[in-house]
Tab-separated table of C-alpha atoms and ligand atoms in Angstrom:
chain	number	residue	atom	x	y	z
A	1271	MET	CA	-64.133	-77.016	-163.554
A	1272	PRO	CA	-65.024	-74.668	-161.028
A	1273	HIS	CA	-66.708	-71.316	-161.756
A	1274	GLN	CA	-63.905	-68.551	-161.774
A	1275	LEU	CA	-64.829	-65.512	-159.939
A	1276	ALA	CA	-62.309	-62.428	-159.050
A	1277	PHE	CA	-62.340	-60.531	-156.121
A	1278	ALA	CA	-61.190	-56.888	-156.588
A	1279	THR	CA	-59.000	-56.409	-153.765
A	1280	HIS	CA	-55.014	-56.727	-153.117
A	1281	ASN	CA	-55.718	-57.630	-149.465
A	1282	ILE	CA	-54.512	-61.117	-149.131
A	1283	HIS	CA	-56.756	-61.441	-145.776
A	1284	LYS	CA	-59.965	-60.408	-147.046
A	1285	LEU	CA	-59.239	-62.650	-150.102
A	1286	GLN	CA	-58.534	-65.690	-147.625
A	1287	GLU	CA	-61.497	-64.991	-145.371
A	1288	VAL	CA	-63.652	-65.297	-148.400
A	1289	ALA	CA	-61.975	-68.453	-149.948
A	1290	ALA	CA	-62.505	-70.430	-146.826
A	1291	LYS	CA	-66.284	-69.935	-146.694
A	1292	ILE	CA	-67.026	-69.989	-150.524
A	1293	GLY	CA	-65.682	-73.817	-150.691
A	1294	ASP	CA	-64.468	-75.194	-153.948
A	1295	THR	CA	-67.371	-75.008	-156.665
A	1296	ILE	CA	-65.725	-71.651	-157.296
A	1297	SER	CA	-62.146	-70.818	-157.897
A	1298	LEU	CA	-61.479	-67.069	-156.402
A	1299	LEU	CA	-58.692	-65.032	-158.205
A	1300	SER	CA	-57.389	-61.897	-156.786
A	1301	LEU	CA	-55.871	-58.942	-158.672
A	1302	ASN	CA	-52.876	-60.604	-158.237
A	1303	ASP	CA	-53.500	-63.486	-159.766
A	1304	LEU	CA	-54.958	-61.468	-162.822
A	1305	ASP	CA	-51.851	-59.145	-163.146
A	1306	PHE	CA	-54.107	-56.291	-162.417
A	1307	HIS	CA	-52.062	-53.711	-160.720
A	1308	LYS	CA	-53.797	-50.296	-161.936
A	1309	ASP	CA	-54.932	-47.555	-159.155
A	1310	ILE	CA	-58.817	-47.829	-159.235
A	1311	PRO	CA	-59.735	-43.810	-158.250
A	1312	GLU	CA	-62.773	-44.378	-155.546
A	1313	THR	CA	-64.725	-41.365	-156.434
A	1314	GLY	CA	-68.281	-42.186	-155.400
A	1315	ALA	CA	-70.146	-40.615	-153.013
A	1316	THR	CA	-71.595	-44.064	-151.086
A	1317	PHE	CA	-69.969	-47.314	-150.262
A	1318	LYS	CA	-72.337	-48.837	-153.284
A	1319	GLU	CA	-71.121	-46.489	-155.835
A	1320	ASN	CA	-67.121	-46.683	-154.743
A	1321	ALA	CA	-67.907	-51.020	-154.551
A	1322	SER	CA	-69.446	-50.567	-157.943
A	1323	ILE	CA	-66.651	-48.538	-159.427
A	1324	LYS	CA	-64.303	-51.173	-158.594
A	1325	SER	CA	-66.334	-54.548	-159.702
A	1326	HIS	CA	-66.867	-52.865	-163.006
A	1327	ALA	CA	-62.993	-51.735	-163.357
A	1328	VAL	CA	-61.927	-55.239	-163.120
A	1329	ALA	CA	-64.592	-56.755	-164.881
A	1330	GLU	CA	-64.446	-54.865	-168.229
A	1331	ALA	CA	-60.568	-54.893	-167.980
A	1332	CYS	CA	-60.222	-58.825	-167.425
A	1333	GLN	CA	-63.856	-60.011	-168.592
A	1334	ILE	CA	-64.323	-61.763	-165.770
A	1335	ASN	CA	-67.252	-62.145	-163.138
A	1336	CYS	CA	-66.011	-60.387	-160.292
A	1337	PHE	CA	-66.733	-58.646	-156.959
A	1338	ALA	CA	-65.504	-55.866	-154.827
A	1339	ASP	CA	-66.421	-54.402	-151.474
A	1340	ASP	CA	-66.330	-50.822	-149.981
A	1341	SER	CA	-66.487	-49.893	-146.034
A	1342	GLY	CA	-66.092	-47.301	-144.128
A	1343	LEU	CA	-67.502	-46.468	-140.132
A	1344	GLU	CA	-70.541	-43.923	-140.097
A	1345	VAL	CA	-70.799	-41.622	-136.691
A	1346	GLU	CA	-74.398	-40.718	-136.046
A	1347	ALA	CA	-73.848	-37.369	-134.605
A	1348	LEU	CA	-71.306	-36.517	-137.102
A	1349	ASN	CA	-74.206	-37.102	-140.067
A	1350	GLY	CA	-72.553	-40.297	-141.081
A	1351	GLU	CA	-68.993	-39.029	-141.033
A	1352	PRO	CA	-66.250	-40.316	-141.985
A	1353	GLY	CA	-67.968	-42.555	-143.981
A	1354	VAL	CA	-66.199	-43.092	-147.676
A	1355	TYR	CA	-63.586	-41.016	-146.402
A	1356	SER	CA	-62.903	-43.453	-143.122
A	1357	ALA	CA	-59.564	-44.216	-145.172
A	1358	ARG	CA	-58.016	-40.513	-145.103
A	1359	TYR	CA	-60.272	-39.013	-142.609
A	1360	ALA	CA	-57.533	-36.588	-141.447
A	1361	GLY	CA	-55.905	-36.414	-144.698
A	1362	GLU	CA	-53.403	-38.269	-147.235
A	1363	PRO	CA	-51.446	-40.556	-146.455
A	1364	ALA	CA	-53.755	-42.648	-144.839
A	1365	ASP	CA	-53.387	-43.136	-140.929
A	1366	SER	CA	-55.502	-44.563	-138.777
A	1367	GLU	CA	-53.866	-42.862	-135.226
A	1368	ALA	CA	-54.411	-39.431	-136.938
A	1369	ASN	CA	-57.832	-40.798	-138.099
A	1370	MET	CA	-59.089	-41.783	-134.601
A	1371	ASP	CA	-57.278	-38.700	-132.880
A	1372	LYS	CA	-59.396	-36.365	-135.056
A	1373	LEU	CA	-63.138	-38.848	-134.346
A	1374	LEU	CA	-62.507	-38.400	-130.597
A	1375	GLN	CA	-61.482	-34.659	-130.895
A	1376	GLN	CA	-64.356	-34.176	-133.415
A	1377	LEU	CA	-66.856	-36.435	-130.481
A	1378	LYS	CA	-65.402	-34.431	-127.670
A	1379	GLY	CA	-68.069	-33.487	-124.968
A	1380	VAL	CA	-70.643	-35.168	-127.459
A	1381	ALA	CA	-73.190	-37.966	-125.593
A	1382	ASN	CA	-74.266	-39.406	-128.988
A	1383	ARG	CA	-71.616	-41.805	-129.425
A	1384	ASN	CA	-73.695	-44.278	-131.789
A	1385	ALA	CA	-71.762	-45.452	-134.847
A	1386	ARG	CA	-71.830	-48.405	-136.981
A	1387	PHE	CA	-69.425	-50.233	-139.898
A	1388	LYS	CA	-70.496	-50.698	-142.858
A	1389	THR	CA	-69.953	-52.512	-145.902
A	1390	VAL	CA	-71.199	-53.183	-149.287
A	1391	ILE	CA	-70.589	-55.692	-151.854
A	1392	SER	CA	-71.051	-54.932	-155.695
A	1393	LEU	CA	-70.944	-58.764	-157.552
A	1394	LEU	CA	-71.144	-58.754	-161.406
A	1395	TRP	CA	-72.464	-62.234	-162.233
A	1396	ASN	CA	-72.887	-63.251	-165.972
A	1397	GLY	CA	-73.496	-59.477	-167.050
A	1398	GLN	CA	-75.951	-58.558	-163.977
A	1399	GLU	CA	-75.545	-56.815	-160.765
A	1400	TYR	CA	-76.095	-57.568	-157.289
A	1401	PHE	CA	-75.647	-55.715	-153.930
A	1402	PHE	CA	-75.169	-57.270	-150.328
A	1403	GLU	CA	-74.756	-55.128	-147.250
A	1404	GLY	CA	-73.391	-56.137	-143.859
A	1405	VAL	CA	-73.792	-53.818	-140.747
A	1406	ALA	CA	-72.181	-53.638	-137.350
A	1407	GLU	CA	-73.429	-51.051	-134.942
A	1408	GLY	CA	-71.715	-50.072	-131.826
A	1409	THR	CA	-70.466	-46.899	-129.974
A	1410	ILE	CA	-67.327	-45.202	-130.175
A	1411	ARG	CA	-65.313	-44.950	-126.877
A	1412	GLN	CA	-64.140	-42.011	-125.017
A	1413	VAL	CA	-60.414	-43.400	-125.456
A	1414	ARG	CA	-58.606	-46.347	-127.269
A	1415	SER	CA	-58.343	-49.567	-126.032
A	1416	GLY	CA	-56.990	-53.078	-127.512
A	1417	ALA	CA	-54.225	-53.430	-129.754
A	1418	LYS	CA	-55.692	-56.077	-132.621
A	1419	GLY	CA	-57.140	-55.530	-135.524
A	1420	PHE	CA	-57.292	-52.391	-137.928
A	1421	GLY	CA	-58.183	-49.037	-138.601
A	1422	TYR	CA	-60.825	-47.672	-136.137
A	1423	ASP	CA	-61.017	-50.840	-134.251
A	1424	PRO	CA	-59.536	-49.587	-130.599
A	1425	VAL	CA	-62.379	-47.171	-130.128
A	1426	PHE	CA	-65.572	-49.158	-131.817
A	1427	GLU	CA	-67.613	-50.917	-129.105
A	1428	PRO	CA	-69.886	-53.353	-130.918
A	1429	ALA	CA	-73.056	-53.404	-129.650
A	1430	GLY	CA	-74.142	-55.957	-126.759
A	1431	TYR	CA	-70.298	-56.223	-126.006
A	1432	HIS	CA	-67.824	-54.220	-123.010
A	1433	ILE	CA	-64.782	-54.697	-125.149
A	1434	THR	CA	-63.780	-53.031	-128.345
A	1435	PHE	CA	-63.017	-54.551	-131.944
A	1436	ALA	CA	-59.348	-54.377	-131.285
A	1437	GLU	CA	-59.657	-56.526	-127.900
A	1438	MET	CA	-61.024	-59.229	-129.928
A	1439	THR	CA	-59.485	-62.180	-131.687
A	1440	MET	CA	-59.935	-62.176	-135.264
A	1441	GLU	CA	-62.505	-65.168	-134.814
A	1442	GLU	CA	-64.573	-63.316	-132.392
A	1443	LYS	CA	-64.715	-60.072	-134.862
A	1444	ASN	CA	-65.008	-62.183	-137.697
A	1445	ALA	CA	-67.978	-63.324	-136.461
A	1446	ILE	CA	-70.070	-60.265	-136.196
A	1447	SER	CA	-68.072	-57.969	-137.969
A	1448	HIS	CA	-70.084	-55.710	-141.113
A	1449	ARG	CA	-67.512	-57.507	-143.645
A	1450	ALA	CA	-68.027	-60.888	-142.620
A	1451	LYS	CA	-72.322	-60.431	-142.429
A	1452	ALA	CA	-71.815	-58.550	-146.215
A	1453	MET	CA	-69.362	-61.572	-147.673
A	1454	GLU	CA	-71.917	-64.323	-146.026
A	1455	LYS	CA	-74.718	-63.024	-148.164
A	1456	LEU	CA	-72.528	-63.440	-150.757
A	1457	VAL	CA	-71.300	-66.744	-150.309
A	1458	ALA	CA	-75.035	-67.477	-149.807
A	1459	PHE	CA	-76.366	-66.377	-153.059
A	1460	LEU	CA	-72.854	-67.909	-155.094
A	1461	GLN	CA	-74.021	-71.297	-153.149
A	1462	GLY	CA	-77.205	-71.132	-154.744
A	1463	ARG	CA	-76.073	-70.317	-158.532
A	1464	ALA	CA	-72.644	-72.240	-158.966
A	1465	VAL	CA	-73.091	-75.843	-159.037
B	1652	LIG	P1	-61.834	-50.932	-146.701
B	1652	LIG	O1	-63.264	-49.894	-148.047
B	1652	LIG	O2	-62.506	-52.034	-146.290
B	1652	LIG	O3	-60.455	-50.966	-147.297
B	1652	LIG	O4	-62.034	-49.895	-145.504
B	1652	LIG	C1	-62.154	-48.153	-145.651
B	1652	LIG	C2	-61.601	-47.862	-144.292
B	1652	LIG	O5	-62.666	-47.927	-143.206
B	1652	LIG	C3	-60.169	-48.227	-143.627
B	1652	LIG	O6	-59.095	-47.996	-143.934
B	1652	LIG	C4	-60.375	-48.188	-141.926
B	1652	LIG	O7	-60.250	-46.868	-142.183
B	1652	LIG	C5	-62.059	-48.177	-142.072
B	1652	LIG	N1	-62.737	-49.603	-141.803
B	1652	LIG	C6	-63.128	-50.308	-142.272
B	1652	LIG	N2	-63.506	-51.575	-142.053
B	1652	LIG	C7	-63.138	-51.669	-140.817
B	1652	LIG	C8	-62.773	-52.421	-139.468
B	1652	LIG	O8	-63.579	-53.684	-139.418
B	1652	LIG	N3	-62.480	-51.945	-138.629
B	1652	LIG	C9	-61.658	-51.034	-138.174
B	1652	LIG	N4	-61.632	-50.033	-139.623
B	1652	LIG	C10	-62.486	-50.520	-140.548
């Protein structure tokens, strides 16, 4: 009987990405599988706090080992903004085009374009909490380029490349993304325990 582990997400793409890496010693359940449809308010000031709020909400409601992730973009010249407000930087409802417009406007004439995507995962495993972090360093372009991906991908050029995340295939992005790096650390941890 494989260990059961919940991923506190409704995003099927994220779930499949982890499921593909995790192997069959763990059976991964989504919030839909658990019939969990409550909105979890992300009131934390950091990615770590938000990830922790989500994993605790699901683990407590469903009495199951669980992990949650929280991600966003931190721009050096903007003191780490938009950070935890990445999804709703230009206001509600969340709108990626408006968010990129606002970001490019804020950086108009600014020479320092350094930025990083960050993901933090909170895992609640047998009553203990563990954190895993992944970072993708890069720069913010002057204008958008590319149509793949989501969010800020068209304006983010990862370090060491001359294309944006939105010009990469999913496989290329998944090899270097903040989310993939955090997920790899989580999977390595689980493979050491769930046997
Ligand atoms: P989430 O916590 O993974 O839902 O990410 C929150 C927000 O950060 C998203 O709505 C995007 O605006 C931004 N974001 C996170 N990861 C990425 C990425 O890989 N590419 C582009 N934008 C991202």
